[in-house]
Amino acid sequence: MNFNFGIRSKVIAGPGALKELKGIYEQLDCEKPLIITDTFLGTTDLPDRIKEVVPNAEVFSEVEADPKDKHVFKGIEAVKEKNADMLIAIGGGSSIDIAKMSSVLLTNDVTLEEVLDDWDKITKPGIPLITLPTTVGSGSEMTRGALIGDSRTNTKKVIVSDYLAADYTILDPELLNTLPPAVTASTGADALTQGIEGIISTTSNTFSDALHLHAVSLIKKSLRPAVANSSNLEAMGNMQKASAMVGAAMAHSACGAVHAIANTLGGYYKIPHGIACAMLLLPVLKYNAIAVPDKYRSIAKALDISVNGLQDWEVADRLVATIERLLDDVGITQTLSDFGVEENKIGEIAEQSYYHSDNLTNPRKPSIKDVENLIREAF
Ligand SMILES: [Fe+2]
């Protein structure tokens, strides 16, 4: 099958990589950098650690989890007020996505509503953007997409444009040494899910497979020790790289039914995105097994499962069991009922998930009833 592939963001990785920010800042020849981060990180020493490298940076720390359109408006307001000509996003997907949208909406003569309805309305690059991820899962630091809640429809919308990709991504595991184990686990589960869905998606290609498979292998090796000890620089560094690789590949390979359902659920209930993905991953993996047996073999090998002489169904069973054990070991044992998901909403959520764009690239084509059954299995 024909495909194209490219990675727009430059990656700088390793313990202490933060200090490279100074050289990037000087090279970009900007004068008014603005740090964009969330309300929690704004209270930590992270903004000051950035300012030690770029002393004249100002700070906007009002990003909230699962950002909506109103948060983008606040971000743009701050960028205009500070007259910023460069953005430094520190945090997880929420801060990075607000920075991405603020960057392009500043230079494109278009409203957020117009972009939410038609992302092709973004036709020009934004102001320079540098991302410093402090979680290990969204991949937003390397994607060319953003996830923003649309309050007109109460849904999360994906916006995709080459112009949303960051110019640089700095992966410094020393920035993660205070990450709570539960956040490492849930964001790592998101990266794992995105990696697996990317491999089995109908739009995957050999380049995206290479990145996703290596990322899955790194997550298998490093998620447990990273959850156990956030100061383990090797494990955290591997998780950072895995997340970034998945993000870079995901721009081309897309997700599947897990993300269709998890993103729909996110519009209804407050469930950490990575946990929503983890709860749906096992039922969807069982469901998709008959569609892509060779891909399941490749994923199993990346997870160090011996597949020689096994039937396809045995490979699928071992794959599901291995992932279940990994999620269990890092403390992800929740079900949808733990988050108050109501049985009488399942039909509505199933229908919305069925029509979600992520479902288009799922390798097995489900009916609305199939989606409903997958949700029921996560209770
Ligand atoms: Fe995700």
mmCIF file of C-alpha atoms and ligand atoms in Angstrom:
data_model
loop_
_atom_site.group_PDB
_atom_site.id
_atom_site.type_symbol
_atom_site.label_atom_id
_atom_site.label_comp_id
_atom_site.label_asym_id
_atom_site.label_seq_id
_atom_site.Cartn_x
_atom_site.Cartn_y
_atom_site.Cartn_z
ATOM 1 C CA MET A 1 0.000 0.000 0.000
ATOM 2 C CA ASN A 2 1.278 3.524 -0.789
ATOM 3 C CA PHE A 3 2.044 5.846 2.109
ATOM 4 C CA ASN A 4 3.998 8.921 3.081
ATOM 5 C CA PHE A 5 5.850 9.422 6.316
ATOM 6 C CA GLY A 6 7.684 12.269 8.025
ATOM 7 C CA ILE A 7 8.577 13.571 11.471
ATOM 8 C CA ARG A 8 8.583 17.331 11.779
ATOM 9 C CA SER A 9 9.729 17.762 15.401
ATOM 10 C CA LYS A 10 13.399 17.545 16.351
ATOM 11 C CA VAL A 11 14.064 15.422 19.441
ATOM 12 C CA ILE A 12 16.683 16.136 22.106
ATOM 13 C CA ALA A 13 16.800 13.416 24.759
ATOM 14 C CA GLY A 14 18.641 12.353 27.893
ATOM 15 C CA PRO A 15 19.165 13.301 31.546
ATOM 16 C CA GLY A 16 19.906 17.029 31.762
ATOM 17 C CA ALA A 17 18.641 17.698 28.193
ATOM 18 C CA LEU A 18 16.730 20.708 29.569
ATOM 19 C CA LYS A 19 19.920 22.791 29.367
ATOM 20 C CA GLU A 20 19.787 22.445 25.540
ATOM 21 C CA LEU A 21 16.784 24.781 25.646
ATOM 22 C CA LYS A 22 19.151 27.757 25.862
ATOM 23 C CA GLY A 23 20.775 26.970 22.507
ATOM 24 C CA ILE A 24 17.393 26.386 20.849
ATOM 25 C CA TYR A 25 16.077 29.669 22.200
ATOM 26 C CA GLU A 26 19.099 31.541 20.866
ATOM 27 C CA GLN A 27 18.905 29.804 17.505
ATOM 28 C CA LEU A 28 15.201 30.623 17.082
ATOM 29 C CA ASP A 29 16.064 34.282 17.654
ATOM 30 C CA CYS A 30 12.906 35.009 19.678
ATOM 31 C CA GLU A 31 12.604 37.598 22.420
ATOM 32 C CA LYS A 32 9.514 36.850 24.472
ATOM 33 C CA PRO A 33 9.154 33.191 25.415
ATOM 34 C CA LEU A 34 6.068 32.129 27.321
ATOM 35 C CA ILE A 35 5.933 28.961 29.433
ATOM 36 C CA ILE A 36 2.528 27.264 29.181
ATOM 37 C CA THR A 37 1.740 24.772 31.923
ATOM 38 C CA ASP A 38 -1.057 23.470 34.132
ATOM 39 C CA THR A 39 -2.356 24.695 37.466
ATOM 40 C CA PHE A 40 -0.512 21.956 39.388
ATOM 41 C CA LEU A 41 2.902 22.250 37.716
ATOM 42 C CA GLY A 42 2.595 26.021 38.079
ATOM 43 C CA THR A 43 2.927 25.515 41.850
ATOM 44 C CA THR A 44 6.070 23.358 41.569
ATOM 45 C CA ASP A 45 9.650 24.424 40.898
ATOM 46 C CA LEU A 46 9.438 23.407 37.231
ATOM 47 C CA PRO A 47 8.733 26.891 35.776
ATOM 48 C CA ASP A 48 11.729 28.204 37.775
ATOM 49 C CA ARG A 49 13.923 25.386 36.472
ATOM 50 C CA ILE A 50 13.001 26.481 32.935
ATOM 51 C CA LYS A 51 13.665 30.124 33.816
ATOM 52 C CA GLU A 52 17.154 29.199 35.010
ATOM 53 C CA VAL A 53 17.833 28.318 31.352
ATOM 54 C CA VAL A 54 15.697 31.039 29.727
ATOM 55 C CA PRO A 55 15.566 33.815 32.355
ATOM 56 C CA ASN A 56 13.227 36.180 30.515
ATOM 57 C CA ALA A 57 10.467 33.579 30.068
ATOM 58 C CA GLU A 58 7.060 34.483 31.486
ATOM 59 C CA VAL A 59 4.594 31.921 32.809
ATOM 60 C CA PHE A 60 0.961 31.068 32.053
ATOM 61 C CA SER A 61 -0.112 28.279 34.405
ATOM 62 C CA GLU A 62 -3.880 28.086 34.076
ATOM 63 C CA VAL A 63 -4.264 24.974 31.928
ATOM 64 C CA GLU A 64 -6.668 22.387 33.342
ATOM 65 C CA ALA A 65 -6.997 18.681 32.584
ATOM 66 C CA ASP A 66 -9.098 17.721 29.554
ATOM 67 C CA PRO A 67 -8.966 21.250 28.120
ATOM 68 C CA LYS A 68 -11.976 22.742 26.436
ATOM 69 C CA ASP A 69 -12.413 25.632 24.033
ATOM 70 C CA LYS A 70 -12.623 28.137 26.907
ATOM 71 C CA HIS A 71 -9.101 27.093 28.000
ATOM 72 C CA VAL A 72 -7.777 27.729 24.495
ATOM 73 C CA PHE A 73 -9.280 31.227 24.620
ATOM 74 C CA LYS A 74 -7.458 31.856 27.919
ATOM 75 C CA GLY A 75 -4.210 30.600 26.395
ATOM 76 C CA ILE A 76 -4.479 32.874 23.360
ATOM 77 C CA GLU A 77 -5.325 35.809 25.609
ATOM 78 C CA ALA A 78 -2.162 35.167 27.653
ATOM 79 C CA VAL A 79 0.011 34.845 24.526
ATOM 80 C CA LYS A 80 -1.351 38.171 23.215
ATOM 81 C CA GLU A 81 -1.094 39.918 26.573
ATOM 82 C CA LYS A 82 2.561 38.881 27.008
ATOM 83 C CA ASN A 83 3.273 39.571 23.338
ATOM 84 C CA ALA A 84 4.950 36.145 23.230
ATOM 85 C CA ASP A 85 6.859 35.103 20.123
ATOM 86 C CA MET A 86 7.734 31.572 21.266
ATOM 87 C CA LEU A 87 5.965 28.990 23.447
ATOM 88 C CA ILE A 88 7.491 26.462 25.836
ATOM 89 C CA ALA A 89 4.882 23.858 26.798
ATOM 90 C CA ILE A 90 5.623 21.861 29.937
ATOM 91 C CA GLY A 91 3.284 19.142 31.094
ATOM 92 C CA GLY A 92 1.105 16.395 29.705
ATOM 93 C CA GLY A 93 -1.186 16.462 26.687
ATOM 94 C CA SER A 94 -3.404 19.222 28.117
ATOM 95 C CA SER A 95 -0.692 21.916 28.366
ATOM 96 C CA ILE A 96 0.897 20.876 25.099
ATOM 97 C CA ASP A 97 -2.421 20.913 23.217
ATOM 98 C CA ILE A 98 -3.317 24.370 24.561
ATOM 99 C CA ALA A 99 0.120 25.632 23.486
ATOM 100 C CA LYS A 100 -0.287 24.102 20.016
ATOM 101 C CA MET A 101 -3.706 25.685 19.487
ATOM 102 C CA SER A 102 -2.580 29.066 20.884
ATOM 103 C CA SER A 103 0.422 29.007 18.568
ATOM 104 C CA VAL A 104 -1.538 28.464 15.328
ATOM 105 C CA LEU A 105 -4.554 30.576 16.227
ATOM 106 C CA LEU A 106 -2.229 33.517 16.765
ATOM 107 C CA THR A 107 -0.987 33.458 13.177
ATOM 108 C CA ASN A 108 -3.972 32.060 11.255
ATOM 109 C CA ASP A 109 -6.915 34.310 10.508
ATOM 110 C CA VAL A 110 -9.490 31.816 11.700
ATOM 111 C CA THR A 111 -11.597 31.179 14.836
ATOM 112 C CA LEU A 112 -11.293 28.157 17.120
ATOM 113 C CA GLU A 113 -14.867 27.127 16.246
ATOM 114 C CA GLU A 114 -13.990 27.121 12.534
ATOM 115 C CA VAL A 115 -10.925 24.971 13.226
ATOM 116 C CA LEU A 116 -12.923 22.562 15.418
ATOM 117 C CA ASP A 117 -15.286 22.071 12.464
ATOM 118 C CA ASP A 118 -12.617 21.919 9.761
ATOM 119 C CA TRP A 119 -8.951 21.579 10.645
ATOM 120 C CA ASP A 120 -7.893 22.364 7.044
ATOM 121 C CA LYS A 121 -8.587 26.004 7.948
ATOM 122 C CA ILE A 122 -5.117 26.036 9.558
ATOM 123 C CA THR A 123 -2.957 27.046 6.610
ATOM 124 C CA LYS A 124 0.111 28.678 8.193
ATOM 125 C CA PRO A 125 2.712 27.756 10.839
ATOM 126 C CA GLY A 126 2.202 29.161 14.317
ATOM 127 C CA ILE A 127 4.875 30.814 16.457
ATOM 128 C CA PRO A 128 7.774 28.488 17.461
ATOM 129 C CA LEU A 129 6.800 25.775 19.930
ATOM 130 C CA ILE A 130 9.043 23.674 22.175
ATOM 131 C CA THR A 131 7.516 20.826 24.162
ATOM 132 C CA LEU A 132 8.847 19.336 27.394
ATOM 133 C CA PRO A 133 6.620 16.409 28.351
ATOM 134 C CA THR A 134 6.294 15.622 32.050
ATOM 135 C CA THR A 135 4.140 12.536 31.622
ATOM 136 C CA VAL A 136 4.910 9.385 29.669
ATOM 137 C CA GLY A 137 1.912 8.793 27.486
ATOM 138 C CA SER A 138 -0.077 11.263 25.428
ATOM 139 C CA GLY A 139 2.602 11.507 22.735
ATOM 140 C CA SER A 140 1.268 15.016 22.086
ATOM 141 C CA GLU A 141 4.826 16.339 22.261
ATOM 142 C CA MET A 142 5.431 14.679 18.881
ATOM 143 C CA THR A 143 2.017 14.453 17.225
ATOM 144 C CA ARG A 144 0.571 16.844 14.698
ATOM 145 C CA GLY A 145 -2.759 16.809 16.535
ATOM 146 C CA ALA A 146 -4.542 18.344 19.517
ATOM 147 C CA LEU A 147 -7.515 17.141 21.537
ATOM 148 C CA ILE A 148 -9.894 19.929 22.596
ATOM 149 C CA GLY A 149 -13.357 19.728 24.181
ATOM 150 C CA ASP A 150 -16.045 21.397 22.074
ATOM 151 C CA SER A 151 -18.604 22.850 24.488
ATOM 152 C CA ARG A 152 -21.152 23.251 21.646
ATOM 153 C CA THR A 153 -21.476 19.468 21.382
ATOM 154 C CA ASN A 154 -19.953 18.329 24.698
ATOM 155 C CA THR A 155 -17.494 16.127 22.786
ATOM 156 C CA LYS A 156 -13.726 15.932 22.533
ATOM 157 C CA LYS A 157 -12.572 16.915 19.069
ATOM 158 C CA VAL A 158 -9.318 15.904 17.424
ATOM 159 C CA ILE A 159 -7.664 18.581 15.287
ATOM 160 C CA VAL A 160 -4.922 17.422 12.919
ATOM 161 C CA SER A 161 -2.528 19.660 10.997
ATOM 162 C CA ASP A 162 1.181 19.559 10.127
ATOM 163 C CA TYR A 163 1.336 23.040 11.628
ATOM 164 C CA LEU A 164 0.448 21.680 15.083
ATOM 165 C CA ALA A 165 3.716 19.729 15.368
ATOM 166 C CA ALA A 166 6.236 21.183 17.813
ATOM 167 C CA ASP A 167 9.520 22.519 16.447
ATOM 168 C CA TYR A 168 11.533 20.799 19.200
ATOM 169 C CA THR A 169 10.816 18.224 21.863
ATOM 170 C CA ILE A 170 13.098 17.930 24.859
ATOM 171 C CA LEU A 171 12.884 14.565 26.631
ATOM 172 C CA ASP A 172 14.593 15.009 29.987
ATOM 173 C CA PRO A 173 13.801 12.224 32.489
ATOM 174 C CA GLU A 174 15.069 14.454 35.304
ATOM 175 C CA LEU A 175 11.829 16.442 34.851
ATOM 176 C CA LEU A 176 9.837 13.351 35.825
ATOM 177 C CA ASN A 177 11.342 12.557 39.200
ATOM 178 C CA THR A 178 8.234 13.688 41.092
ATOM 179 C CA LEU A 179 5.684 12.049 38.774
ATOM 180 C CA PRO A 180 3.178 10.145 40.982
ATOM 181 C CA PRO A 181 3.225 6.362 40.279
ATOM 182 C CA ALA A 182 -0.481 6.380 39.352
ATOM 183 C CA VAL A 183 0.137 9.023 36.674
ATOM 184 C CA THR A 184 3.132 7.110 35.288
ATOM 185 C CA ALA A 185 0.919 4.009 35.149
ATOM 186 C CA SER A 186 -2.072 5.647 33.475
ATOM 187 C CA THR A 187 -0.119 7.706 30.950
ATOM 188 C CA GLY A 188 2.112 4.687 30.227
ATOM 189 C CA ALA A 189 -1.043 2.636 29.589
ATOM 190 C CA ASP A 190 -2.134 5.309 27.120
ATOM 191 C CA ALA A 191 1.194 5.039 25.258
ATOM 192 C CA LEU A 192 0.902 1.242 25.234
ATOM 193 C CA THR A 193 -2.656 1.404 23.876
ATOM 194 C CA GLN A 194 -1.749 3.975 21.235
ATOM 195 C CA GLY A 195 1.242 1.863 20.213
ATOM 196 C CA ILE A 196 -0.822 -1.311 19.846
ATOM 197 C CA GLU A 197 -3.737 0.414 18.114
ATOM 198 C CA GLY A 198 -1.242 2.116 15.808
ATOM 199 C CA ILE A 199 0.246 -1.243 14.768
ATOM 200 C CA ILE A 200 -3.115 -2.884 14.035
ATOM 201 C CA SER A 201 -4.745 0.219 12.519
ATOM 202 C CA THR A 202 -5.811 0.015 8.885
ATOM 203 C CA THR A 203 -3.534 2.944 8.015
ATOM 204 C CA SER A 204 -0.300 1.655 9.562
ATOM 205 C CA ASN A 205 2.821 1.438 7.439
ATOM 206 C CA THR A 206 6.265 -0.085 7.803
ATOM 207 C CA PHE A 207 7.805 3.112 9.251
ATOM 208 C CA SER A 208 5.062 3.605 11.848
ATOM 209 C CA ASP A 209 5.189 -0.119 12.711
ATOM 210 C CA ALA A 210 8.933 0.110 13.426
ATOM 211 C CA LEU A 211 8.421 3.000 15.861
ATOM 212 C CA HIS A 212 5.328 1.522 17.505
ATOM 213 C CA LEU A 213 6.838 -1.948 17.947
ATOM 214 C CA HIS A 214 10.002 -0.600 19.534
ATOM 215 C CA ALA A 215 7.897 1.641 21.778
ATOM 216 C CA VAL A 216 5.775 -1.338 22.910
ATOM 217 C CA SER A 217 8.972 -3.240 23.683
ATOM 218 C CA LEU A 218 10.373 -0.311 25.733
ATOM 219 C CA ILE A 219 7.088 0.010 27.647
ATOM 220 C CA LYS A 220 7.118 -3.708 28.464
ATOM 221 C CA LYS A 221 10.665 -3.366 29.764
ATOM 222 C CA SER A 222 10.333 -0.064 31.622
ATOM 223 C CA LEU A 223 6.752 0.647 32.755
ATOM 224 C CA ARG A 224 6.985 -1.474 35.922
ATOM 225 C CA PRO A 225 10.330 0.000 37.150
ATOM 226 C CA ALA A 226 9.204 3.525 36.195
ATOM 227 C CA VAL A 227 6.038 3.141 38.291
ATOM 228 C CA ALA A 228 8.081 1.657 41.130
ATOM 229 C CA ASN A 229 10.562 4.537 41.273
ATOM 230 C CA SER A 230 10.181 7.849 39.445
ATOM 231 C CA SER A 231 13.884 8.609 40.026
ATOM 232 C CA ASN A 232 14.897 5.632 37.874
ATOM 233 C CA LEU A 233 16.283 7.733 35.012
ATOM 234 C CA GLU A 234 16.776 4.810 32.647
ATOM 235 C CA ALA A 235 13.202 3.498 33.054
ATOM 236 C CA MET A 236 11.665 6.994 32.905
ATOM 237 C CA GLY A 237 13.844 7.904 29.930
ATOM 238 C CA ASN A 238 12.679 4.764 28.108
ATOM 239 C CA MET A 239 9.046 5.609 28.831
ATOM 240 C CA GLN A 240 9.591 9.173 27.559
ATOM 241 C CA LYS A 241 11.141 7.864 24.359
ATOM 242 C CA ALA A 242 8.362 5.293 23.926
ATOM 243 C CA SER A 243 5.703 7.986 24.322
ATOM 244 C CA ALA A 244 7.451 10.271 21.826
ATOM 245 C CA MET A 245 7.953 7.454 19.300
ATOM 246 C CA VAL A 246 4.282 6.522 19.536
ATOM 247 C CA GLY A 247 3.354 10.179 19.063
ATOM 248 C CA ALA A 248 5.567 10.503 15.984
ATOM 249 C CA ALA A 249 4.167 7.314 14.428
ATOM 250 C CA MET A 250 0.564 8.000 15.407
ATOM 251 C CA ALA A 251 0.437 10.975 13.083
ATOM 252 C CA HIS A 252 0.397 8.416 10.290
ATOM 253 C CA SER A 253 -1.138 5.269 11.716
ATOM 254 C CA ALA A 254 -4.119 6.525 13.772
ATOM 255 C CA CYS A 255 -5.893 4.701 16.605
ATOM 256 C CA GLY A 256 -8.862 2.316 16.780
ATOM 257 C CA ALA A 257 -11.941 1.222 18.730
ATOM 258 C CA VAL A 258 -10.277 1.593 22.161
ATOM 259 C CA HIS A 259 -9.685 5.290 21.555
ATOM 260 C CA ALA A 260 -13.086 5.754 19.885
ATOM 261 C CA ILE A 261 -14.753 4.530 23.092
ATOM 262 C CA ALA A 262 -12.258 6.106 25.549
ATOM 263 C CA ASN A 263 -12.500 9.525 23.901
ATOM 264 C CA THR A 264 -16.302 9.314 23.856
ATOM 265 C CA LEU A 265 -16.373 8.320 27.535
ATOM 266 C CA GLY A 266 -14.127 11.319 28.250
ATOM 267 C CA GLY A 267 -16.932 13.619 27.082
ATOM 268 C CA TYR A 268 -19.335 12.076 29.625
ATOM 269 C CA TYR A 269 -17.295 11.158 32.713
ATOM 270 C CA LYS A 270 -14.129 12.253 34.513
ATOM 271 C CA ILE A 271 -11.965 9.207 33.813
ATOM 272 C CA PRO A 272 -8.189 9.591 33.340
ATOM 273 C CA HIS A 273 -7.712 8.988 29.620
ATOM 274 C CA GLY A 274 -5.032 6.301 30.087
ATOM 275 C CA ILE A 275 -7.248 4.375 32.523
ATOM 276 C CA ALA A 276 -10.193 4.557 30.095
ATOM 277 C CA CYS A 277 -7.897 3.135 27.390
ATOM 278 C CA ALA A 278 -6.600 0.388 29.691
ATOM 279 C CA MET A 279 -10.125 -0.693 30.665
ATOM 280 C CA LEU A 280 -11.148 -1.080 27.018
ATOM 281 C CA LEU A 281 -7.861 -2.480 25.711
ATOM 282 C CA LEU A 282 -8.360 -6.112 26.721
ATOM 283 C CA PRO A 283 -11.948 -6.529 25.367
ATOM 284 C CA VAL A 284 -11.015 -4.777 22.113
ATOM 285 C CA LEU A 285 -7.826 -6.857 21.707
ATOM 286 C CA LYS A 286 -9.872 -10.066 22.062
ATOM 287 C CA TYR A 287 -12.424 -8.735 19.563
ATOM 288 C CA ASN A 288 -9.825 -7.651 16.966
ATOM 289 C CA ALA A 289 -7.765 -10.857 17.141
ATOM 290 C CA ILE A 290 -9.284 -12.545 14.074
ATOM 291 C CA ALA A 291 -8.646 -9.482 11.878
ATOM 292 C CA VAL A 292 -4.856 -9.168 12.056
ATOM 293 C CA PRO A 293 -3.202 -12.381 13.352
ATOM 294 C CA ASP A 294 0.204 -11.563 11.849
ATOM 295 C CA LYS A 295 0.224 -8.185 13.592
ATOM 296 C CA TYR A 296 -0.616 -9.901 16.876
ATOM 297 C CA ARG A 297 2.420 -12.148 16.366
ATOM 298 C CA SER A 298 4.646 -9.075 15.873
ATOM 299 C CA ILE A 299 3.272 -7.395 19.001
ATOM 300 C CA ALA A 300 3.686 -10.623 20.988
ATOM 301 C CA LYS A 301 7.361 -10.820 19.939
ATOM 302 C CA ALA A 302 7.856 -7.164 21.008
ATOM 303 C CA LEU A 303 6.486 -8.221 24.404
ATOM 304 C CA ASP A 304 8.987 -11.109 24.647
ATOM 305 C CA ILE A 305 6.284 -13.748 24.220
ATOM 306 C CA SER A 306 7.564 -16.910 22.546
ATOM 307 C CA VAL A 307 5.220 -17.544 19.595
ATOM 308 C CA ASN A 308 6.993 -20.402 17.813
ATOM 309 C CA GLY A 309 4.633 -23.277 17.066
ATOM 310 C CA LEU A 310 1.609 -21.472 18.495
ATOM 311 C CA GLN A 311 -1.759 -21.228 16.738
ATOM 312 C CA ASP A 312 -3.062 -17.711 16.044
ATOM 313 C CA TRP A 313 -5.631 -17.993 18.836
ATOM 314 C CA GLU A 314 -2.952 -19.087 21.299
ATOM 315 C CA VAL A 315 -0.827 -16.043 20.387
ATOM 316 C CA ALA A 316 -3.832 -13.759 20.934
ATOM 317 C CA ASP A 317 -4.615 -15.383 24.298
ATOM 318 C CA ARG A 318 -1.014 -15.010 25.509
ATOM 319 C CA LEU A 319 -0.869 -11.425 24.274
ATOM 320 C CA VAL A 320 -4.019 -10.491 26.196
ATOM 321 C CA ALA A 321 -2.809 -12.316 29.342
ATOM 322 C CA THR A 322 0.603 -10.601 29.201
ATOM 323 C CA ILE A 323 -0.939 -7.132 28.898
ATOM 324 C CA GLU A 324 -3.470 -7.899 31.626
ATOM 325 C CA ARG A 325 -0.612 -8.885 33.966
ATOM 326 C CA LEU A 326 1.355 -5.734 33.106
ATOM 327 C CA LEU A 327 -1.645 -3.476 33.806
ATOM 328 C CA ASP A 328 -2.359 -5.383 37.004
ATOM 329 C CA ASP A 329 1.248 -5.045 38.207
ATOM 330 C CA VAL A 330 1.165 -1.250 37.811
ATOM 331 C CA GLY A 331 -2.119 -0.989 39.718
ATOM 332 C CA ILE A 332 -4.597 -0.532 36.866
ATOM 333 C CA THR A 333 -7.434 -2.795 37.945
ATOM 334 C CA GLN A 334 -10.420 -0.439 37.672
ATOM 335 C CA THR A 335 -13.652 -1.100 35.801
ATOM 336 C CA LEU A 336 -16.132 1.370 34.292
ATOM 337 C CA SER A 337 -18.467 0.999 37.284
ATOM 338 C CA ASP A 338 -15.699 2.401 39.531
ATOM 339 C CA PHE A 339 -16.121 5.711 37.655
ATOM 340 C CA GLY A 340 -19.903 5.822 37.936
ATOM 341 C CA VAL A 341 -20.594 4.943 34.307
ATOM 342 C CA GLU A 342 -24.335 4.324 34.079
ATOM 343 C CA GLU A 343 -25.718 1.235 32.338
ATOM 344 C CA ASN A 344 -28.553 3.266 30.821
ATOM 345 C CA LYS A 345 -26.013 5.463 29.009
ATOM 346 C CA ILE A 346 -24.232 2.556 27.274
ATOM 347 C CA GLY A 347 -26.409 2.613 24.139
ATOM 348 C CA GLU A 348 -25.834 6.349 23.627
ATOM 349 C CA ILE A 349 -22.070 6.057 24.283
ATOM 350 C CA ALA A 350 -21.817 3.036 21.957
ATOM 351 C CA GLU A 351 -23.502 4.915 19.129
ATOM 352 C CA GLN A 352 -21.241 7.967 19.525
ATOM 353 C CA SER A 353 -18.160 5.724 19.738
ATOM 354 C CA TYR A 354 -19.235 3.898 16.598
ATOM 355 C CA TYR A 355 -19.267 7.185 14.649
ATOM 356 C CA HIS A 356 -16.020 8.475 16.251
ATOM 357 C CA SER A 357 -13.241 9.031 13.704
ATOM 358 C CA ASP A 358 -10.862 6.654 15.567
ATOM 359 C CA ASN A 359 -13.259 3.787 14.886
ATOM 360 C CA LEU A 360 -12.712 4.194 11.119
ATOM 361 C CA THR A 361 -9.205 2.730 11.383
ATOM 362 C CA ASN A 362 -10.042 -0.216 13.654
ATOM 363 C CA PRO A 363 -8.953 -3.442 11.908
ATOM 364 C CA ARG A 364 -12.272 -5.228 12.551
ATOM 365 C CA LYS A 365 -15.447 -3.407 11.569
ATOM 366 C CA PRO A 366 -17.807 -3.479 14.535
ATOM 367 C CA SER A 367 -21.565 -2.906 14.543
ATOM 368 C CA ILE A 368 -23.057 -0.520 17.114
ATOM 369 C CA LYS A 369 -24.141 -3.640 19.038
ATOM 370 C CA ASP A 370 -20.525 -4.927 19.014
ATOM 371 C CA VAL A 371 -19.318 -1.601 20.451
ATOM 372 C CA GLU A 372 -22.008 -1.846 23.120
ATOM 373 C CA ASN A 373 -20.787 -5.354 24.041
ATOM 374 C CA LEU A 374 -17.173 -4.139 24.244
ATOM 375 C CA ILE A 375 -18.236 -1.413 26.684
ATOM 376 C CA ARG A 376 -20.205 -3.953 28.761
ATOM 377 C CA GLU A 377 -17.101 -6.154 29.025
ATOM 378 C CA ALA A 378 -15.254 -3.272 30.717
ATOM 379 C CA PHE A 379 -17.772 -3.152 33.602
HETATM 380 FE FE FE B 1 -4.616 8.110 23.970
#
